Amino acid sequence: ICPMQHQVGWTMEMKDIPVGGTIDSPKVGNEMYLFFGQGCEVNSTAINKHDVKKQTSDALSIENKSDKFCRLIRMYR
């Protein structure tokens, strides 16, 4: 993940989601990927720890379903 943040045109954001917390992820740019640090639920679909998903919809609701803080990384261009 780290080398991609230095590629021209890519932006990387980190968000921490508290245990049981929810954040909204609006789509930014033409191509966007989400990296999950813990097990989450995205629009009622379970996502495993360390999964990578391409965001294609305009907005997602992401809930931390683990017993630890979740680091979410959003990369887009």
XYZ file of N, CA and C in Angstrom:
231
model
N 0.826 -1.189 0.000
C 0.000 0.000 0.000
C 0.872 1.255 0.000
N 1.902 1.269 0.830
C 2.712 2.483 0.987
C 3.312 2.994 -0.322
N 3.867 2.124 -1.195
C 4.434 2.657 -2.440
C 3.404 3.349 -3.328
N 2.140 2.889 -3.281
C 1.115 3.499 -4.138
C 0.865 4.952 -3.787
N 1.042 5.322 -2.517
C 0.765 6.702 -2.133
C 1.756 7.673 -2.764
N 2.863 7.154 -3.275
C 3.859 8.016 -3.907
C 3.732 8.025 -5.432
N 2.778 7.263 -5.972
C 2.542 7.258 -7.407
C 1.757 8.517 -7.783
N 2.146 9.133 -8.846
C 1.500 10.365 -9.296
C 0.013 10.100 -9.535
N -0.814 10.961 -8.975
C -2.248 10.880 -9.186
C -3.019 10.140 -8.102
N -2.346 9.365 -7.252
C -3.029 8.620 -6.189
C -3.027 9.415 -4.887
N -4.136 9.354 -4.165
C -4.265 9.976 -2.850
C -4.627 8.903 -1.850
N -4.031 8.967 -0.653
C -4.296 7.985 0.391
C -4.827 8.700 1.625
N -5.924 8.176 2.192
C -6.498 8.698 3.433
C -6.643 7.547 4.421
N -6.391 7.829 5.685
C -6.594 6.835 6.732
C -7.698 7.321 7.655
N -8.612 6.427 7.978
C -9.709 6.724 8.901
C -9.723 5.641 9.971
N -9.912 6.032 11.219
C -10.066 5.064 12.304
C -11.543 4.977 12.662
N -12.045 3.742 12.714
C -13.445 3.513 13.075
C -13.459 2.851 14.447
N -14.071 3.477 15.460
C -14.108 2.869 16.790
C -14.956 1.595 16.792
N -14.786 0.784 17.815
C -15.555 -0.449 17.967
C -17.046 -0.108 17.915
N -17.771 -0.759 17.015
C -19.198 -0.506 16.858
C -19.541 0.769 16.118
N -18.520 1.533 15.721
C -18.745 2.802 15.033
C -19.022 2.622 13.553
N -19.588 3.657 12.961
C -19.935 3.656 11.539
C -19.441 4.947 10.899
N -18.913 4.821 9.679
C -18.557 6.006 8.894
C -19.164 5.878 7.505
N -19.323 7.008 6.846
C -19.765 7.023 5.459
C -18.541 7.226 4.582
N -18.516 6.518 3.457
C -17.415 6.634 2.517
C -17.952 7.085 1.162
N -17.924 8.397 0.906
C -18.339 8.860 -0.425
C -17.246 8.527 -1.443
N -17.647 8.208 -2.652
C -16.668 7.884 -3.686
C -15.973 9.160 -4.143
N -14.662 9.080 -4.266
C -13.844 10.203 -4.708
C -13.032 9.730 -5.912
N -12.978 10.508 -6.934
C -12.178 10.163 -8.104
C -12.835 9.110 -8.980
N -12.076 8.646 -9.970
C -12.574 7.647 -10.923
C -12.334 6.227 -10.447
N -11.274 6.013 -9.694
C -10.892 4.678 -9.227
C -10.596 4.775 -7.737
N -11.272 3.924 -6.928
C -11.118 4.024 -5.475
C -11.100 2.636 -4.852
N -10.157 2.424 -3.915
C -10.021 1.149 -3.219
C -10.057 1.362 -1.714
N -10.659 0.401 -1.010
C -10.748 0.421 0.447
C -9.973 -0.762 0.999
N -9.138 -0.517 2.008
C -8.363 -1.547 2.683
C -8.838 -1.601 4.134
N -9.263 -2.767 4.587
C -9.884 -2.925 5.899
C -8.908 -3.539 6.899
N -8.701 -2.860 8.042
C -7.805 -3.341 9.082
C -8.466 -4.301 10.056
N -9.790 -4.380 10.053
C -10.554 -5.284 10.928
C -11.792 -5.741 10.166
N -12.509 -6.689 10.752
C -13.761 -7.145 10.157
C -14.805 -6.042 10.220
N -15.448 -5.776 9.115
C -16.445 -4.710 9.022
C -17.683 -5.215 8.300
N -18.675 -4.352 8.271
C -19.877 -4.606 7.492
C -20.097 -3.397 6.598
N -20.226 -3.652 5.293
C -20.421 -2.582 4.328
C -21.805 -2.747 3.708
N -22.678 -1.796 3.989
C -24.055 -1.869 3.494
C -24.650 -3.259 3.731
N -24.472 -3.776 4.957
C -25.008 -5.070 5.413
C -24.289 -6.292 4.841
N -23.127 -6.120 4.215
C -22.329 -7.234 3.707
C -21.061 -7.352 4.541
N -20.770 -8.553 5.061
C -19.579 -8.771 5.894
C -18.309 -8.684 5.054
N -17.309 -7.984 5.602
C -15.997 -7.835 4.975
C -14.958 -8.317 5.985
N -14.060 -9.204 5.564
C -13.047 -9.755 6.455
C -11.886 -8.794 6.684
N -11.214 -8.994 7.803
C -9.993 -8.248 8.126
C -8.989 -8.422 6.986
N -8.343 -7.342 6.598
C -7.316 -7.269 5.560
C -7.862 -7.424 4.138
N -9.182 -7.408 3.960
C -9.741 -7.444 2.611
C -9.534 -6.101 1.915
N -9.499 -6.139 0.593
C -9.395 -4.951 -0.243
C -10.593 -4.969 -1.181
N -11.310 -3.869 -1.248
C -12.488 -3.780 -2.106
C -12.418 -2.522 -2.949
N -12.853 -2.633 -4.182
C -12.962 -1.471 -5.050
C -14.328 -0.841 -4.808
N -14.352 0.450 -4.542
C -15.624 1.145 -4.336
C -16.137 1.625 -5.678
N -17.319 1.139 -6.050
C -17.921 1.531 -7.321
C -19.178 2.367 -7.123
N -19.827 2.249 -5.959
C -21.043 3.029 -5.702
C -20.677 4.423 -5.200
N -21.636 5.329 -5.268
C -21.404 6.727 -4.893
C -21.094 6.910 -3.414
N -21.660 6.044 -2.547
C -21.425 6.152 -1.110
C -21.650 4.796 -0.447
N -20.862 4.531 0.597
C -20.990 3.306 1.382
C -21.087 3.650 2.855
N -21.784 2.815 3.607
C -21.825 2.921 5.062
C -21.000 1.757 5.600
N -19.947 2.068 6.368
C -19.015 1.049 6.856
C -19.076 1.004 8.371
N -19.380 -0.189 8.922
C -19.478 -0.370 10.370
C -18.398 -1.331 10.845
N -17.686 -0.939 11.893
C -16.662 -1.789 12.490
C -17.346 -2.857 13.342
N -17.214 -4.121 12.951
C -17.846 -5.230 13.659
C -16.862 -5.985 14.565
N -15.628 -5.529 14.657
C -14.620 -6.213 15.475
C -14.613 -5.641 16.896
N -13.759 -6.223 17.728
C -13.623 -5.734 19.105
C -12.408 -4.821 19.262
N -11.868 -4.325 18.130
C -10.719 -3.418 18.124
C -10.989 -2.258 17.174
N -10.251 -1.148 17.365
C -10.334 -0.052 16.405
C -9.995 -0.586 15.021
N -10.650 -0.066 14.014
C -10.388 -0.476 12.632
C -9.733 0.674 11.883
N -8.608 0.411 11.299
C -7.960 1.384 10.423
C -8.459 1.105 9.013
N -9.110 2.084 8.418
C -9.597 1.992 7.047
C -8.720 2.894 6.198
N -8.215 2.355 5.100
C -7.402 3.144 4.185
C -8.175 3.285 2.886
N -8.308 4.527 2.442
C -8.985 4.837 1.186
C -7.932 5.373 0.208
N -7.816 4.719 -0.936
C -6.885 5.179 -1.977
C -7.677 5.451 -3.239
N -7.428 6.611 -3.830
C -8.180 6.965 -5.037
C -7.363 7.859 -5.955
N -7.842 7.876 -7.205
C -7.265 8.798 -8.210
C -8.334 9.200 -9.171
